[in-house]
XYZ file of C-alpha atoms in Angstrom:
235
model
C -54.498 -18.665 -78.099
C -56.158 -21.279 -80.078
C -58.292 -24.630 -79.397
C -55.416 -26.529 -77.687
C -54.106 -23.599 -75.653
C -57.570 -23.221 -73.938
C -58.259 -27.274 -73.434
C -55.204 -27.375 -71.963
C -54.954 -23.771 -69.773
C -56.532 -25.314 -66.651
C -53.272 -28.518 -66.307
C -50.982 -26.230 -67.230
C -51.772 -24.050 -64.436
C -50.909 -27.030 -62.319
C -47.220 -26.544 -62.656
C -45.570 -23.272 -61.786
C -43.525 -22.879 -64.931
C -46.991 -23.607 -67.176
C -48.509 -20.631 -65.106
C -45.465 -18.237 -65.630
C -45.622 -18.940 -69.288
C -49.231 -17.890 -69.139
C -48.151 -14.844 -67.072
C -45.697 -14.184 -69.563
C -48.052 -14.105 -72.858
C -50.576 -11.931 -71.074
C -48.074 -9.481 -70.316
C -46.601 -9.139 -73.503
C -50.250 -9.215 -75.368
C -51.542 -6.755 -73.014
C -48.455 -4.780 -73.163
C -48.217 -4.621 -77.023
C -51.730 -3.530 -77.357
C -51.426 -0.467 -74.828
C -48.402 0.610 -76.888
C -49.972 0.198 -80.268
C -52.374 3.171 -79.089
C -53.701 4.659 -75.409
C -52.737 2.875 -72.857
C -56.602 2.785 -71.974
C -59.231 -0.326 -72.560
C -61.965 2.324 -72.697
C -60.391 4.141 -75.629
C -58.173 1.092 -77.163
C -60.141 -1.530 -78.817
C -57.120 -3.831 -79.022
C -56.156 -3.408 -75.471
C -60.005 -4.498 -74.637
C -59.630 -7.532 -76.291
C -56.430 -8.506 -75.047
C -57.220 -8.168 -71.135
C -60.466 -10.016 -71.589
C -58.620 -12.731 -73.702
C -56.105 -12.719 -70.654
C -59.071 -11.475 -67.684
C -59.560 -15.722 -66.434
C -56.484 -17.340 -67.190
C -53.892 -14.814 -65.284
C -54.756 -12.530 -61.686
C -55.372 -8.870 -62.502
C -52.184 -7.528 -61.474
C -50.754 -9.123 -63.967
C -52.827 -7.184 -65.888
C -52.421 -3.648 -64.710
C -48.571 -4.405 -64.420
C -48.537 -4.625 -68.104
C -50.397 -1.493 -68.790
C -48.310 0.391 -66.442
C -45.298 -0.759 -68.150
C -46.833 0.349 -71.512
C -47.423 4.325 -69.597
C -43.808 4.028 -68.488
C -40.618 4.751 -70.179
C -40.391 1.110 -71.680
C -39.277 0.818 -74.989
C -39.348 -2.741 -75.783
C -40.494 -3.552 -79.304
C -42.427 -7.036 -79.416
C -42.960 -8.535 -83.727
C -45.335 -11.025 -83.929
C -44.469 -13.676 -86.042
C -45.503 -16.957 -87.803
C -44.416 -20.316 -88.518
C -46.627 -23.361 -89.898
C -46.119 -26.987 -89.703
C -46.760 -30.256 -91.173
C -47.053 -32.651 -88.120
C -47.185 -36.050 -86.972
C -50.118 -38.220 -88.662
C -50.674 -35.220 -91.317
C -51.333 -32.541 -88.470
C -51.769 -29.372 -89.356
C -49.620 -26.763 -86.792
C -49.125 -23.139 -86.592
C -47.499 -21.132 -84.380
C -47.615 -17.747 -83.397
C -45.016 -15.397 -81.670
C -44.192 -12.525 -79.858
C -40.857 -11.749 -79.376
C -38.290 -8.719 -78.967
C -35.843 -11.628 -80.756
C -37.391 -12.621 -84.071
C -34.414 -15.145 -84.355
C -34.091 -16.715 -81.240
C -37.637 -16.985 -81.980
C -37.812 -18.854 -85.377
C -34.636 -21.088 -83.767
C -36.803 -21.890 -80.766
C -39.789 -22.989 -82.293
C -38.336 -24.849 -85.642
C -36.150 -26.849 -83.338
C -39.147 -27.775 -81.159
C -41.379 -28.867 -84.054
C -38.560 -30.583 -85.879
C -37.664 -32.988 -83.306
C -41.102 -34.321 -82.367
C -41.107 -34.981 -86.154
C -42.555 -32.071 -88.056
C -41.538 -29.709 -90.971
C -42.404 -26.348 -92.918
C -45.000 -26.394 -94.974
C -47.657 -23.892 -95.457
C -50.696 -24.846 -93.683
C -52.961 -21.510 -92.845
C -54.878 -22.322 -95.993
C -56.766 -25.095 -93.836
C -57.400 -22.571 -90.877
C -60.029 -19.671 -91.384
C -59.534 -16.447 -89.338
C -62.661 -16.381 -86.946
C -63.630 -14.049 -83.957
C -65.054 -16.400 -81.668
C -67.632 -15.708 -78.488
C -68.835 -18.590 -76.040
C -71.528 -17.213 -73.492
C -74.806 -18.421 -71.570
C -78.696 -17.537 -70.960
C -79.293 -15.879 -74.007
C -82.133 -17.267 -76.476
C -79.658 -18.370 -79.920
C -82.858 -16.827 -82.090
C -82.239 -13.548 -80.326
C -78.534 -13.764 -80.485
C -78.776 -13.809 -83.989
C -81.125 -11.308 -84.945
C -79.411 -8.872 -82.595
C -76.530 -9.129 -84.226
C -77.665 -9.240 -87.839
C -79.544 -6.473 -87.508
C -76.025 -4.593 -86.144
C -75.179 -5.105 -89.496
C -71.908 -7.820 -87.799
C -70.682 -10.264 -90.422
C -71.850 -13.448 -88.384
C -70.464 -16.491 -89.471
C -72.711 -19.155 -87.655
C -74.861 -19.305 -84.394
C -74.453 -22.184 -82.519
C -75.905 -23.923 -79.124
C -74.864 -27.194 -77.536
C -76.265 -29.446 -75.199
C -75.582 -27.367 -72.026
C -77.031 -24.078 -73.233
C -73.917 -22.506 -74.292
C -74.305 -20.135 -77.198
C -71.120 -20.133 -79.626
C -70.886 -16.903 -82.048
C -68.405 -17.497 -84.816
C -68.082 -13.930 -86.365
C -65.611 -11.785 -89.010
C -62.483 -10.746 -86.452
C -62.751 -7.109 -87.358
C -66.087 -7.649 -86.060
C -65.568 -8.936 -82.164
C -65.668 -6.104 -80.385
C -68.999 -4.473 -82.320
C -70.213 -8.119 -81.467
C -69.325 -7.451 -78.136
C -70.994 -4.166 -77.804
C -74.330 -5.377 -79.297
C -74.467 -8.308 -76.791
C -74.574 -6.160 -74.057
C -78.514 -4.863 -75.062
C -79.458 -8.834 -74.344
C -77.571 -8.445 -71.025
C -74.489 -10.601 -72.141
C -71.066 -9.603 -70.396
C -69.479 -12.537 -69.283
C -67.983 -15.102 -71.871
C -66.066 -18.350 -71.457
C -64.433 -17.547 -74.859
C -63.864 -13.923 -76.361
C -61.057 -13.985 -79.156
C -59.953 -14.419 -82.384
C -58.353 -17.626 -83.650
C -57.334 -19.902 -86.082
C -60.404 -22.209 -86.541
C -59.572 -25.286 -89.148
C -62.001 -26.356 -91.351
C -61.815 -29.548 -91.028
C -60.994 -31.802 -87.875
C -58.594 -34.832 -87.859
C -58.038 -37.599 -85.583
C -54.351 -39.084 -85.576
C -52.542 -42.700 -84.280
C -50.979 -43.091 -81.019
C -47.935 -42.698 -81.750
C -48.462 -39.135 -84.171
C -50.595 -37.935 -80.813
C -47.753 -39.037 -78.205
C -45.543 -36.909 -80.782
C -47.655 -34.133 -80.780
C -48.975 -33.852 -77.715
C -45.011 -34.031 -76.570
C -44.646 -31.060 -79.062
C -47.433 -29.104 -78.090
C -46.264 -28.924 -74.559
C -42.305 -27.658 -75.354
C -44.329 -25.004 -77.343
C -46.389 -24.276 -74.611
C -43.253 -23.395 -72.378
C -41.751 -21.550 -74.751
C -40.081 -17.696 -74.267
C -41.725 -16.690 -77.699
C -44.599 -18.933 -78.200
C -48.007 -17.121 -77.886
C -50.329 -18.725 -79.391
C -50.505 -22.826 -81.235
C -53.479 -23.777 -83.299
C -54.013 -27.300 -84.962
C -56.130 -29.447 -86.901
C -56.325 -32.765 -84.555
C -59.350 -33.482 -82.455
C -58.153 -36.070 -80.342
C -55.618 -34.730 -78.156
């Protein structure tokens, strides 16, 4: 989902057609991922991740409606896809897809972009690939060690003011993150995915934030959009 998608998950819920796109990107996630093996979370590692990524932004039959599509006879192929973006203010944007119409797809979110002032560019150089877990009442010392010694590829270890611990580790490695958490009693997270993380924050004008702020929420509504990541702090 990215940075943006979660700051902004709880307003968009505020509106009916912000909660159906939400609806919408859970079921194709969750659907996609009980396809690409057994339509079981116990046995499919993908599937896992995908209903916990969806398990607080979208009720649980959403959930189980998905997977019992995915048992059915439903052959509906979903591509993922990806498009990058040089925004307003020297933004970095990319946008990821899932969509049974790879062109209505690229049409969608090229016209989007373009409008609010944005063009093609390659960008993902500025983003690294991170699995990402946000969690409380666990000691960040013991955090660490647990997970070093489960031989994850952990990234960094971090704790802010409130007490929240956040794990940046390799994405192959969430799930085996996951698993070793549970020996220091850790099973619910605010955050549990992989992401685009930049490397590098930027703060933009009025005007470039108006822009993309305007942009981020047509992308946000959008048939094919499933996930937006960018580079600007201050939106």
């Amino acid at each position: 989902m990215g940075r943006h998608f979660e700051v902004r998950a709880a307003a968009m819920a505020a509106t009916a057609k912000a909660k159906s796109a939400i609806y919408m990107r859970a079921s194709k996630e969750i659907y996609a991922a009980a396809k690409s093996g057994e339509p079981d979370p116990n046995s499919n590692l993908a599937l896992r991740s995908a209903i916990e990524k969806y398990r607080k932004l979208c009720p649980k039959d959403v959930i189980d409606r998905a997977i019992e599509k995915a048992k059915g006879g439903d052959t509906v192929a979903y591509i993922p896809g990806r498009y990058e973006f040089m925004g307003p203010g020297g933004s970095n944007i990319i946008v990821d897809t899932l969509t049974d119409n790879v062109n209505r797809a690229l049409v969608t979110v090229r016209t989007i972009c373009t409008r609010k002032g944005a063009k093609m560019a390659s960008v993902a150089y500025n983003f690294e690939h991170l699995g990402i877990l946000n969690f409380k009442g666990v000691e960040e010392s013991a955090v660490e060690e647990c997970l070093v010694l489960g031989d994850v590829d952990v990234r960094s270890v971090t704790i802010d003011d409130s007490g929240e611990i956040e794990v940046r580790v390799a994405p192959s490695d969430l799930e085996k993150a996951k698993e070793l958490l549970k020996d220091l009693g850790v099973s619910d997270y605010d955050r549990a995915e992989t992401t685009m993380y930049p490397n590098e924050w930027i703060e933009v004008d009025d005007e470039a934030k108006a822009k993309l702020k305007a942009m981020l929420e047509e992308l946000d509504e959008a048939e094919d959009v499933q996930a937006v990541y960018t580079n600007v702090d201050n939106i």
